[in-house]
mmCIF file of C-alpha atoms and ligand atoms in Angstrom:
data_model
loop_
_atom_site.group_PDB
_atom_site.id
_atom_site.type_symbol
_atom_site.label_atom_id
_atom_site.label_comp_id
_atom_site.label_asym_id
_atom_site.label_seq_id
_atom_site.Cartn_x
_atom_site.Cartn_y
_atom_site.Cartn_z
ATOM 1 C CA MET A 1 211.658 215.174 116.822
ATOM 2 C CA ASN A 2 209.968 212.377 118.711
ATOM 3 C CA SER A 3 211.657 210.182 121.304
ATOM 4 C CA LEU A 4 210.696 206.896 122.898
ATOM 5 C CA LEU A 5 212.509 205.377 125.858
ATOM 6 C CA ILE A 6 212.152 201.746 126.947
ATOM 7 C CA THR A 7 213.401 201.316 130.513
ATOM 8 C CA ASN A 8 214.196 198.449 132.907
ATOM 9 C CA ILE A 9 214.576 195.888 130.116
ATOM 10 C CA LYS A 10 215.354 192.557 131.738
ATOM 11 C CA GLN A 11 217.646 191.701 128.810
ATOM 12 C CA LEU A 12 218.268 193.699 125.662
ATOM 13 C CA VAL A 13 219.061 191.007 123.095
ATOM 14 C CA GLY A 14 221.121 191.140 119.905
ATOM 15 C CA VAL A 15 223.047 194.332 120.560
ATOM 16 C CA GLU A 16 225.812 195.236 118.181
ATOM 17 C CA TYR A 17 228.145 198.221 118.591
ATOM 18 C CA ILE A 18 229.877 198.112 115.250
ATOM 19 C CA PRO A 19 227.947 196.546 112.371
ATOM 20 C CA SER A 20 229.851 193.390 111.542
ATOM 21 C CA LYS A 21 229.736 190.515 109.111
ATOM 22 C CA ILE A 22 227.399 187.598 108.729
ATOM 23 C CA ARG A 23 227.649 185.177 111.682
ATOM 24 C CA LYS A 24 229.335 181.948 110.626
ATOM 25 C CA GLY A 25 230.090 178.719 112.474
ATOM 26 C CA LYS A 26 230.941 179.318 116.128
ATOM 27 C CA GLU A 27 230.118 183.051 115.890
ATOM 28 C CA LEU A 28 226.498 182.085 115.391
ATOM 29 C CA SER A 29 226.210 181.138 119.065
ATOM 30 C CA ILE A 30 227.447 184.539 120.264
ATOM 31 C CA LEU A 31 224.423 186.693 121.042
ATOM 32 C CA PRO A 32 225.457 189.860 122.880
ATOM 33 C CA THR A 33 222.912 191.116 125.418
ATOM 34 C CA ILE A 34 222.729 193.779 128.114
ATOM 35 C CA GLU A 35 220.976 193.056 131.401
ATOM 36 C CA ASN A 36 218.829 195.712 133.058
ATOM 37 C CA ALA A 37 218.987 197.917 130.008
ATOM 38 C CA PHE A 38 217.402 200.897 128.315
ATOM 39 C CA LEU A 39 216.707 201.550 124.648
ATOM 40 C CA LEU A 40 216.275 205.060 123.278
ATOM 41 C CA VAL A 41 214.561 205.679 119.955
ATOM 42 C CA GLU A 42 214.442 208.941 118.070
ATOM 43 C CA ASN A 43 211.884 209.109 115.279
ATOM 44 C CA ASP A 44 212.352 205.881 113.317
ATOM 45 C CA LYS A 45 215.892 204.990 114.461
ATOM 46 C CA ILE A 46 217.752 203.607 117.446
ATOM 47 C CA LEU A 47 219.575 206.535 119.043
ATOM 48 C CA ASP A 48 221.151 204.867 122.060
ATOM 49 C CA PHE A 49 221.059 201.868 124.373
ATOM 50 C CA GLY A 50 222.941 200.640 127.416
ATOM 51 C CA SER A 51 222.750 199.749 131.068
ATOM 52 C CA MET A 52 220.052 201.387 133.246
ATOM 53 C CA GLU A 53 222.838 203.131 135.193
ATOM 54 C CA ASN A 54 223.309 205.367 132.181
ATOM 55 C CA CYS A 55 219.648 205.732 131.305
ATOM 56 C CA PRO A 56 218.547 209.153 130.050
ATOM 57 C CA LYS A 57 216.024 210.915 132.287
ATOM 58 C CA ARG A 58 213.661 212.315 129.685
ATOM 59 C CA ALA A 59 211.827 211.277 126.539
ATOM 60 C CA ASP A 60 208.500 212.107 124.887
ATOM 61 C CA GLU A 61 207.230 208.654 125.760
ATOM 62 C CA ILE A 62 208.552 206.177 128.306
ATOM 63 C CA ILE A 63 207.654 202.476 128.492
ATOM 64 C CA ASP A 64 208.647 200.517 131.583
ATOM 65 C CA ALA A 65 209.593 196.977 130.467
ATOM 66 C CA THR A 66 210.282 195.500 133.903
ATOM 67 C CA GLY A 67 210.429 191.676 133.627
ATOM 68 C CA ASN A 68 210.355 191.752 129.833
ATOM 69 C CA MET A 69 213.026 191.394 127.187
ATOM 70 C CA VAL A 70 213.611 193.334 123.969
ATOM 71 C CA PHE A 71 214.705 191.650 120.732
ATOM 72 C CA PRO A 72 215.392 193.009 117.238
ATOM 73 C CA THR A 73 212.455 191.977 115.019
ATOM 74 C CA TRP A 74 212.793 188.848 112.894
ATOM 75 C CA CYS A 75 214.122 189.180 109.358
ATOM 76 C CA ASP A 76 212.123 186.710 107.290
ATOM 77 C CA SER A 77 214.241 186.418 104.152
ATOM 78 C CA HIS A 78 212.135 183.850 102.252
ATOM 79 C CA THR A 79 208.363 184.030 101.773
ATOM 80 C CA HIS A 80 205.759 183.599 99.063
ATOM 81 C CA LEU A 81 203.295 185.865 100.844
ATOM 82 C CA VAL A 82 201.285 186.817 97.758
ATOM 83 C CA PHE A 83 199.029 183.878 96.934
ATOM 84 C CA ALA A 84 195.352 183.247 96.364
ATOM 85 C CA GLY A 85 193.288 181.019 98.595
ATOM 86 C CA SER A 86 194.574 177.870 100.260
ATOM 87 C CA ARG A 87 195.357 174.192 99.504
ATOM 88 C CA GLU A 88 193.927 172.082 102.292
ATOM 89 C CA THR A 89 192.633 169.470 99.820
ATOM 90 C CA GLU A 90 196.280 168.571 99.125
ATOM 91 C CA PHE A 91 196.850 168.578 102.872
ATOM 92 C CA ARG A 92 194.214 165.818 102.991
ATOM 93 C CA ASP A 93 195.819 163.990 100.037
ATOM 94 C CA ARG A 94 199.111 163.920 101.895
ATOM 95 C CA ILE A 95 197.484 162.627 105.066
ATOM 96 C CA GLU A 96 196.052 159.845 102.899
ATOM 97 C CA GLY A 97 199.500 158.936 101.625
ATOM 98 C CA LEU A 98 200.439 161.001 98.551
ATOM 99 C CA SER A 99 203.813 162.733 98.654
ATOM 100 C CA TYR A 100 204.392 166.429 97.957
ATOM 101 C CA GLU A 101 206.284 165.545 94.759
ATOM 102 C CA GLU A 102 203.520 163.166 93.580
ATOM 103 C CA ILE A 103 200.927 165.906 94.020
ATOM 104 C CA ALA A 104 203.128 168.287 92.002
ATOM 105 C CA ARG A 105 203.495 165.710 89.197
ATOM 106 C CA ARG A 106 199.703 165.303 89.027
ATOM 107 C CA GLY A 107 199.388 169.012 88.230
ATOM 108 C CA GLY A 108 198.469 170.007 91.793
ATOM 109 C CA GLY A 109 200.820 171.979 93.974
ATOM 110 C CA ILE A 110 202.222 175.171 92.520
ATOM 111 C CA LEU A 111 200.038 174.861 89.388
ATOM 112 C CA ASN A 112 196.937 174.644 91.562
ATOM 113 C CA SER A 113 197.890 177.922 93.284
ATOM 114 C CA ALA A 114 198.785 179.504 89.931
ATOM 115 C CA LYS A 115 195.340 178.777 88.493
ATOM 116 C CA ARG A 116 193.693 180.437 91.472
ATOM 117 C CA LEU A 117 195.991 183.431 91.388
ATOM 118 C CA GLN A 118 195.482 183.995 87.668
ATOM 119 C CA ASN A 119 191.745 184.307 88.402
ATOM 120 C CA THR A 120 192.194 186.701 91.323
ATOM 121 C CA SER A 121 192.318 190.464 90.878
ATOM 122 C CA GLU A 122 195.291 192.579 91.895
ATOM 123 C CA GLU A 123 193.084 194.349 94.406
ATOM 124 C CA ASP A 124 191.945 191.117 96.010
ATOM 125 C CA LEU A 125 195.543 189.846 96.175
ATOM 126 C CA VAL A 126 196.655 193.057 97.885
ATOM 127 C CA GLU A 127 193.941 192.587 100.479
ATOM 128 C CA GLN A 128 194.875 188.947 101.177
ATOM 129 C CA ALA A 129 198.610 189.626 101.266
ATOM 130 C CA PHE A 130 198.240 192.719 103.451
ATOM 131 C CA ALA A 131 196.311 190.678 106.003
ATOM 132 C CA ARG A 132 199.168 188.137 106.051
ATOM 133 C CA LEU A 133 201.744 190.904 106.395
ATOM 134 C CA ASN A 134 199.921 192.294 109.424
ATOM 135 C CA GLU A 135 199.630 188.806 110.852
ATOM 136 C CA VAL A 136 203.387 188.155 110.626
ATOM 137 C CA ARG A 137 204.167 191.572 112.080
ATOM 138 C CA GLY A 138 202.260 190.394 115.155
ATOM 139 C CA PHE A 139 204.628 187.396 115.292
ATOM 140 C CA GLY A 140 207.540 189.835 115.477
ATOM 141 C CA THR A 141 208.616 190.071 111.835
ATOM 142 C CA GLY A 142 210.083 193.454 110.965
ATOM 143 C CA ALA A 143 211.656 192.883 107.517
ATOM 144 C CA ILE A 144 210.562 190.486 104.824
ATOM 145 C CA GLU A 145 211.303 189.127 101.371
ATOM 146 C CA ILE A 146 208.364 188.279 99.117
ATOM 147 C CA LYS A 147 208.550 186.203 95.923
ATOM 148 C CA SER A 148 206.373 185.963 92.858
ATOM 149 C CA GLY A 149 206.018 182.476 91.373
ATOM 150 C CA TYR A 150 202.317 181.688 91.548
ATOM 151 C CA GLY A 151 201.591 183.592 88.342
ATOM 152 C CA LEU A 152 203.517 181.617 85.701
ATOM 153 C CA THR A 153 202.261 183.886 82.900
ATOM 154 C CA VAL A 154 203.691 187.258 81.925
ATOM 155 C CA GLU A 155 200.579 189.042 83.095
ATOM 156 C CA SER A 156 200.229 187.208 86.418
ATOM 157 C CA GLU A 157 203.902 187.300 87.398
ATOM 158 C CA LEU A 158 203.792 191.073 86.847
ATOM 159 C CA LYS A 159 200.555 191.218 88.815
ATOM 160 C CA ILE A 160 202.202 189.610 91.871
ATOM 161 C CA LEU A 161 205.205 191.921 91.754
ATOM 162 C CA ARG A 162 202.904 194.934 91.434
ATOM 163 C CA VAL A 163 201.063 193.688 94.510
ATOM 164 C CA VAL A 164 204.411 193.617 96.328
ATOM 165 C CA ARG A 165 205.108 197.159 95.118
ATOM 166 C CA GLN A 166 201.763 198.234 96.535
ATOM 167 C CA LEU A 167 202.441 196.473 99.846
ATOM 168 C CA LYS A 168 205.646 198.513 100.146
ATOM 169 C CA THR A 169 203.552 201.698 100.175
ATOM 170 C CA MET A 170 201.132 200.296 102.758
ATOM 171 C CA THR A 171 203.605 199.317 105.483
ATOM 172 C CA ASP A 172 206.739 200.512 107.250
ATOM 173 C CA ILE A 173 208.223 197.018 107.171
ATOM 174 C CA PRO A 174 211.183 196.877 104.743
ATOM 175 C CA ILE A 175 210.243 194.543 101.878
ATOM 176 C CA LYS A 176 212.470 192.958 99.214
ATOM 177 C CA ALA A 177 210.872 191.567 96.053
ATOM 178 C CA THR A 178 212.049 188.462 94.233
ATOM 179 C CA PHE A 179 211.027 187.332 90.758
ATOM 180 C CA LEU A 180 210.349 183.575 90.757
ATOM 181 C CA GLY A 181 208.795 183.059 87.336
ATOM 182 C CA ALA A 182 210.816 179.819 87.228
ATOM 183 C CA HIS A 183 208.840 178.201 90.042
ATOM 184 C CA SER A 184 207.217 175.501 87.894
ATOM 185 C CA TYR A 185 206.543 174.804 84.222
ATOM 186 C CA PRO A 186 202.951 175.756 83.364
ATOM 187 C CA ILE A 187 200.958 172.800 81.935
ATOM 188 C CA GLU A 188 201.068 174.143 78.388
ATOM 189 C CA PHE A 189 204.887 174.223 78.574
ATOM 190 C CA ARG A 190 205.386 170.802 80.159
ATOM 191 C CA GLU A 191 206.744 169.399 76.903
ATOM 192 C CA ASN A 192 208.227 172.699 75.781
ATOM 193 C CA HIS A 193 210.599 173.921 78.476
ATOM 194 C CA GLU A 194 212.435 176.095 75.989
ATOM 195 C CA GLY A 195 209.200 177.973 75.229
ATOM 196 C CA TYR A 196 208.650 178.942 78.861
ATOM 197 C CA ILE A 197 212.310 179.835 79.430
ATOM 198 C CA GLN A 198 212.117 182.131 76.396
ATOM 199 C CA GLN A 199 209.026 183.735 77.907
ATOM 200 C CA ILE A 200 210.834 184.318 81.208
ATOM 201 C CA ILE A 201 213.936 185.706 79.530
ATOM 202 C CA ASN A 202 212.437 187.683 76.655
ATOM 203 C CA GLU A 203 209.094 188.815 78.043
ATOM 204 C CA MET A 204 208.919 188.704 81.828
ATOM 205 C CA LEU A 205 212.412 189.920 82.726
ATOM 206 C CA PRO A 206 212.466 193.029 80.473
ATOM 207 C CA LYS A 207 209.047 194.141 81.746
ATOM 208 C CA ILE A 208 209.917 193.494 85.391
ATOM 209 C CA ALA A 209 213.205 195.342 85.050
ATOM 210 C CA GLY A 210 211.491 198.131 83.129
ATOM 211 C CA GLU A 211 209.123 198.778 86.006
ATOM 212 C CA GLY A 212 211.838 198.124 88.623
ATOM 213 C CA LEU A 213 209.651 195.495 90.254
ATOM 214 C CA ALA A 214 212.261 193.061 91.599
ATOM 215 C CA ASP A 215 215.443 193.066 93.660
ATOM 216 C CA TYR A 216 216.317 189.394 93.178
ATOM 217 C CA ILE A 217 215.781 186.442 90.881
ATOM 218 C CA ASP A 218 214.889 182.966 92.106
ATOM 219 C CA VAL A 219 214.560 179.562 90.393
ATOM 220 C CA PHE A 220 213.165 176.340 91.857
ATOM 221 C CA CYS A 221 216.087 174.050 90.960
ATOM 222 C CA GLU A 222 214.670 170.582 91.493
ATOM 223 C CA LYS A 223 213.716 167.417 89.600
ATOM 224 C CA VAL A 224 210.025 168.411 89.576
ATOM 225 C CA ALA A 225 210.905 171.914 88.403
ATOM 226 C CA PHE A 226 214.028 173.399 86.702
ATOM 227 C CA SER A 227 217.293 171.590 85.908
ATOM 228 C CA THR A 228 220.684 172.995 86.859
ATOM 229 C CA GLU A 229 221.367 174.038 83.266
ATOM 230 C CA GLU A 230 218.007 175.796 83.060
ATOM 231 C CA THR A 231 218.650 177.439 86.426
ATOM 232 C CA ASP A 232 222.036 178.657 85.221
ATOM 233 C CA ARG A 233 220.544 180.274 82.106
ATOM 234 C CA ILE A 234 217.749 181.983 83.992
ATOM 235 C CA ILE A 235 220.093 183.322 86.677
ATOM 236 C CA GLN A 236 222.370 184.736 83.994
ATOM 237 C CA ALA A 237 219.461 186.348 82.186
ATOM 238 C CA GLY A 238 218.442 187.989 85.481
ATOM 239 C CA ALA A 239 221.990 189.208 86.042
ATOM 240 C CA LYS A 240 221.773 191.273 82.840
ATOM 241 C CA TYR A 241 219.126 193.343 84.632
ATOM 242 C CA GLY A 242 221.074 193.510 87.887
ATOM 243 C CA LEU A 243 218.966 190.919 89.691
ATOM 244 C CA LYS A 244 221.049 188.866 92.109
ATOM 245 C CA PRO A 245 220.133 185.222 92.662
ATOM 246 C CA LYS A 246 218.438 183.740 95.732
ATOM 247 C CA ILE A 247 217.768 180.137 94.741
ATOM 248 C CA HIS A 248 215.406 177.348 95.857
ATOM 249 C CA THR A 249 217.583 174.255 95.771
ATOM 250 C CA ASN A 250 218.306 170.922 97.496
ATOM 251 C CA GLN A 251 214.784 170.508 98.827
ATOM 252 C CA PHE A 252 214.555 166.888 97.654
ATOM 253 C CA ASN A 253 217.643 166.178 95.515
ATOM 254 C CA CYS A 254 221.335 167.069 95.287
ATOM 255 C CA MET A 255 221.706 167.937 91.626
ATOM 256 C CA GLY A 256 224.248 170.726 91.422
ATOM 257 C CA GLY A 257 221.960 173.632 92.317
ATOM 258 C CA ILE A 258 224.274 174.851 95.057
ATOM 259 C CA GLN A 259 227.321 174.843 92.768
ATOM 260 C CA THR A 260 225.393 176.677 90.041
ATOM 261 C CA SER A 261 224.114 179.276 92.519
ATOM 262 C CA VAL A 262 227.508 179.859 94.111
ATOM 263 C CA LYS A 263 229.174 180.153 90.711
ATOM 264 C CA ASN A 264 226.704 182.916 89.881
ATOM 265 C CA GLY A 265 227.317 184.791 93.151
ATOM 266 C CA ALA A 266 223.998 183.923 94.807
ATOM 267 C CA ILE A 267 223.077 185.858 97.940
ATOM 268 C CA SER A 268 221.493 182.702 99.323
ATOM 269 C CA VAL A 269 220.608 179.084 98.599
ATOM 270 C CA ASP A 270 217.382 178.150 100.286
ATOM 271 C CA HIS A 271 215.928 174.873 101.665
ATOM 272 C CA LEU A 272 218.964 172.510 101.862
ATOM 273 C CA GLU A 273 216.960 169.616 103.298
ATOM 274 C CA VAL A 274 219.493 167.443 101.457
ATOM 275 C CA VAL A 275 223.113 168.522 101.086
ATOM 276 C CA ASN A 276 226.279 166.502 100.479
ATOM 277 C CA ASP A 277 229.910 167.076 101.509
ATOM 278 C CA GLU A 278 230.919 168.439 98.119
ATOM 279 C CA GLU A 279 228.164 171.053 98.341
ATOM 280 C CA ILE A 280 229.186 172.019 101.880
ATOM 281 C CA GLU A 281 232.736 172.483 100.618
ATOM 282 C CA CYS A 282 231.448 174.660 97.783
ATOM 283 C CA LEU A 283 229.466 176.870 100.206
ATOM 284 C CA LYS A 284 232.484 177.149 102.497
ATOM 285 C CA ASN A 285 234.457 178.875 99.777
ATOM 286 C CA SER A 286 231.720 181.420 99.055
ATOM 287 C CA ASN A 287 229.743 184.291 100.534
ATOM 288 C CA THR A 288 226.459 182.554 99.777
ATOM 289 C CA ILE A 289 224.176 182.140 102.797
ATOM 290 C CA GLY A 290 222.372 178.846 103.409
ATOM 291 C CA THR A 291 218.781 179.666 104.324
ATOM 292 C CA LEU A 292 216.976 176.926 106.209
ATOM 293 C CA LEU A 293 213.182 176.708 106.203
ATOM 294 C CA PRO A 294 212.287 174.063 108.793
ATOM 295 C CA SER A 295 208.540 174.656 108.741
ATOM 296 C CA ALA A 296 208.455 173.244 105.175
ATOM 297 C CA PRO A 297 209.747 169.750 106.125
ATOM 298 C CA PHE A 298 207.600 169.980 109.266
ATOM 299 C CA PHE A 299 204.462 170.537 107.207
ATOM 300 C CA ILE A 300 205.164 168.038 104.426
ATOM 301 C CA ASN A 301 206.631 165.510 106.863
ATOM 302 C CA ASP A 302 210.068 165.395 105.296
ATOM 303 C CA HIS A 303 213.504 165.425 106.894
ATOM 304 C CA TYR A 304 215.147 168.578 108.220
ATOM 305 C CA PRO A 305 218.274 170.309 106.908
ATOM 306 C CA PRO A 306 221.503 169.151 108.611
ATOM 307 C CA ALA A 307 221.941 172.466 110.435
ATOM 308 C CA ARG A 308 224.572 171.168 112.865
ATOM 309 C CA LYS A 309 226.717 169.849 110.040
ATOM 310 C CA LEU A 310 226.452 173.182 108.207
ATOM 311 C CA ILE A 311 227.290 175.252 111.299
ATOM 312 C CA ASP A 312 230.141 172.934 112.282
ATOM 313 C CA ALA A 313 231.517 173.403 108.755
ATOM 314 C CA ASP A 314 231.738 177.119 109.602
ATOM 315 C CA LEU A 315 228.942 178.241 107.276
ATOM 316 C CA GLY A 316 226.687 181.265 107.646
ATOM 317 C CA ILE A 317 223.077 180.212 107.854
ATOM 318 C CA ALA A 318 219.781 182.052 108.105
ATOM 319 C CA LEU A 319 216.309 180.924 109.156
ATOM 320 C CA ALA A 320 213.107 181.944 107.380
ATOM 321 C CA THR A 321 209.478 180.820 107.191
ATOM 322 C CA ASP A 322 208.886 180.049 103.478
ATOM 323 C CA TYR A 323 205.266 181.219 104.086
ATOM 324 C CA ASN A 324 203.330 179.754 101.115
ATOM 325 C CA PRO A 325 200.082 177.847 100.521
ATOM 326 C CA GLY A 326 201.695 174.505 99.599
ATOM 327 C CA SER A 327 204.570 173.567 101.882
ATOM 328 C CA THR A 328 204.269 176.124 104.698
ATOM 329 C CA PRO A 329 200.942 177.824 105.316
ATOM 330 C CA SER A 330 202.470 179.702 108.250
ATOM 331 C CA GLY A 331 204.542 182.845 108.630
ATOM 332 C CA LYS A 332 205.290 182.332 112.289
ATOM 333 C CA MET A 333 208.980 182.967 112.920
ATOM 334 C CA PRO A 334 208.880 181.972 116.625
ATOM 335 C CA PHE A 335 207.735 178.500 115.538
ATOM 336 C CA VAL A 336 210.601 178.347 113.006
ATOM 337 C CA LEU A 337 212.994 179.067 115.882
ATOM 338 C CA SER A 338 211.474 176.287 117.973
ATOM 339 C CA LEU A 339 211.791 173.825 115.085
ATOM 340 C CA ALA A 340 215.383 174.930 114.527
ATOM 341 C CA CYS A 341 216.203 174.119 118.146
ATOM 342 C CA ILE A 342 214.077 170.991 118.555
ATOM 343 C CA LYS A 343 214.500 169.337 115.163
ATOM 344 C CA MET A 344 217.832 170.706 113.922
ATOM 345 C CA ARG A 345 219.652 170.975 117.267
ATOM 346 C CA MET A 346 220.461 174.644 116.887
ATOM 347 C CA LEU A 347 221.148 176.456 120.147
ATOM 348 C CA PRO A 348 218.625 179.197 120.986
ATOM 349 C CA GLU A 349 221.333 181.845 120.448
ATOM 350 C CA GLU A 350 222.212 180.352 117.048
ATOM 351 C CA ALA A 351 218.560 180.299 116.024
ATOM 352 C CA ILE A 352 218.042 183.920 117.093
ATOM 353 C CA ASN A 353 221.098 185.149 115.184
ATOM 354 C CA ALA A 354 220.046 183.127 112.119
ATOM 355 C CA ALA A 355 216.539 184.630 112.288
ATOM 356 C CA THR A 356 217.663 188.228 112.811
ATOM 357 C CA ILE A 357 221.068 189.473 111.670
ATOM 358 C CA ASN A 358 221.795 186.647 109.212
ATOM 359 C CA GLY A 359 218.283 186.997 107.777
ATOM 360 C CA ALA A 360 219.041 190.695 107.302
ATOM 361 C CA PHE A 361 222.204 189.757 105.374
ATOM 362 C CA ALA A 362 220.147 187.352 103.240
ATOM 363 C CA MET A 363 218.105 190.398 102.106
ATOM 364 C CA GLU A 364 221.058 192.824 102.025
ATOM 365 C CA LEU A 365 219.285 194.812 104.742
ATOM 366 C CA ASP A 366 222.062 194.378 107.313
ATOM 367 C CA LYS A 367 222.703 198.134 107.476
ATOM 368 C CA GLU A 368 219.068 198.828 108.422
ATOM 369 C CA VAL A 369 217.807 195.921 110.540
ATOM 370 C CA GLY A 370 218.761 192.664 112.246
ATOM 371 C CA SER A 371 220.335 193.941 115.471
ATOM 372 C CA ILE A 372 220.011 196.582 118.172
ATOM 373 C CA THR A 373 222.553 199.022 116.781
ATOM 374 C CA LYS A 374 222.719 202.818 116.900
ATOM 375 C CA GLY A 375 221.486 204.240 113.621
ATOM 376 C CA LYS A 376 219.558 201.144 112.550
ATOM 377 C CA LEU A 377 215.782 201.223 112.237
ATOM 378 C CA ALA A 378 213.925 200.975 115.540
ATOM 379 C CA ASN A 379 212.392 197.613 114.616
ATOM 380 C CA PHE A 380 212.153 195.592 117.813
ATOM 381 C CA PHE A 381 209.693 193.740 120.013
ATOM 382 C CA ILE A 382 209.031 193.609 123.735
ATOM 383 C CA THR A 383 208.282 190.153 125.112
ATOM 384 C CA LYS A 384 205.854 189.163 127.822
ATOM 385 C CA PRO A 385 207.612 188.317 131.097
ATOM 386 C CA ILE A 386 209.997 185.418 130.299
ATOM 387 C CA PRO A 387 212.645 183.836 132.546
ATOM 388 C CA SER A 388 215.403 183.503 129.918
ATOM 389 C CA ILE A 389 216.220 183.849 126.234
ATOM 390 C CA ALA A 390 215.909 180.088 125.693
ATOM 391 C CA TYR A 391 212.332 180.221 127.006
ATOM 392 C CA LEU A 392 211.235 181.779 123.704
ATOM 393 C CA PRO A 393 211.940 178.716 121.470
ATOM 394 C CA TYR A 394 211.269 176.354 124.403
ATOM 395 C CA ALA A 395 207.658 177.425 125.007
ATOM 396 C CA PHE A 396 206.853 176.650 121.376
ATOM 397 C CA GLY A 397 203.100 177.129 121.400
ATOM 398 C CA SER A 398 202.877 180.270 123.490
ATOM 399 C CA ASP A 399 202.565 183.779 122.140
ATOM 400 C CA LEU A 400 205.287 185.544 124.042
ATOM 401 C CA ILE A 401 205.592 188.714 121.996
ATOM 402 C CA GLU A 402 203.712 191.589 123.560
ATOM 403 C CA LYS A 403 204.467 194.717 121.550
ATOM 404 C CA VAL A 404 206.058 195.047 118.120
ATOM 405 C CA PHE A 405 207.642 198.343 117.056
ATOM 406 C CA ILE A 406 208.410 199.117 113.420
ATOM 407 C CA LYS A 407 210.391 202.313 112.751
ATOM 408 C CA GLY A 408 209.788 203.254 116.370
ATOM 409 C CA LYS A 409 205.999 202.972 116.073
ATOM 410 C CA LEU A 410 203.829 200.436 117.853
HETATM 411 O O1 NIG B 501 209.554 176.882 98.916
HETATM 412 N N1 NIG B 501 209.602 174.529 96.750
HETATM 413 C C1 NIG B 501 209.127 175.407 96.060
HETATM 414 N N2 NIG B 501 208.303 176.359 96.427
HETATM 415 C C2 NIG B 501 207.642 176.461 97.682
HETATM 416 C C3 NIG B 501 206.395 175.677 97.778
HETATM 417 C C4 NIG B 501 205.520 175.795 96.621
HETATM 418 C C5 NIG B 501 204.148 175.217 96.758
HETATM 419 O O2 NIG B 501 203.982 174.034 97.078
HETATM 420 O O3 NIG B 501 203.214 175.999 96.536
HETATM 421 C C6 NIG B 501 208.608 176.135 98.790
HETATM 422 O O4 NIG B 501 208.470 175.148 99.525
HETATM 423 FE FE1 FE B 502 210.012 178.817 99.062
#
């Protein structure tokens, strides 16, 4: 048995006594904290927490956190962390006036990354992705979802998911894997959508399920990618193997992707830069989480999701990075929180809940992470001295996270 005691915590943030449901609407702004607190960890779990008045006297290791706060680590429920190389030439093209969709239509974008990934070895991909995983851990991320989608061939989609499987053995951070073979049509299938869909359904899915490589299925439902009907078919094919949907939709167009996802019991619908009243109504009557990814519109200079409208409609929303080489070459959750507050008018408390407990729900990891709760994993970070909770998203460029603990280990 090994115990760790954090004492004199200025504010212990995101405490939860009884694990509850996803935070929706007004509940999103309720962020329970304890002032002048302690946190006791035993092995990899949270054993106890409370006010310093009730602080235990002994532990194997004691850290004095005077002046600093403790938060549950971020739950980044949407990333494409396994990719090869980078795409700063397209970054230049966009500065010179091309849009993200135009670049995709020219065969750049996702196809550009797919070509590179197909020519990169599994070993090399593991090395690149592991470096990114360690980088985001330093930003305070303590649970993460990782998608395939830059393979677009049977062999390369499997390669990405095997990389994710390997990453799981290399880190203590809980990882969920999502199969996103339907990210884009490969060039050779541009005029033969049916051919690629058959490949996804008849070749990729059985192999992925056979090796148990994925937890979820994703489709990029968009004009430049897969139609609603195609999305529907692919989701249903995934369901036969027990893969629940988490769907990219409403990034540029409202075309029924939300309705299709909700109908199929999606865990989440992600992006939502554009969303109409009918779609909000549809989400209201479901358990599907809306996952907002504000660093994507930041990077491609697009408009932000209407977070206020979604929260005021009583929806449950999560925040994630979308870390990928095309629309978000950044896995920095604290910056996502700042964007959420600055550009989407989310309150700091709402942003923190959306980036922790609701992110955990968006990966079905709510029993393990997302809050400071007895019995959950001891995944938390200690900040540098900060005057208040709001200071974290406010001081958007500063690195305010001092120590990150995953399963009780620094
Ligand atoms: O979530 N929109 C689809 N997929 C990624 C970006 C893909 C890319 O440009 O490489 C996203 O933004
Ligand atoms: Fe994405």
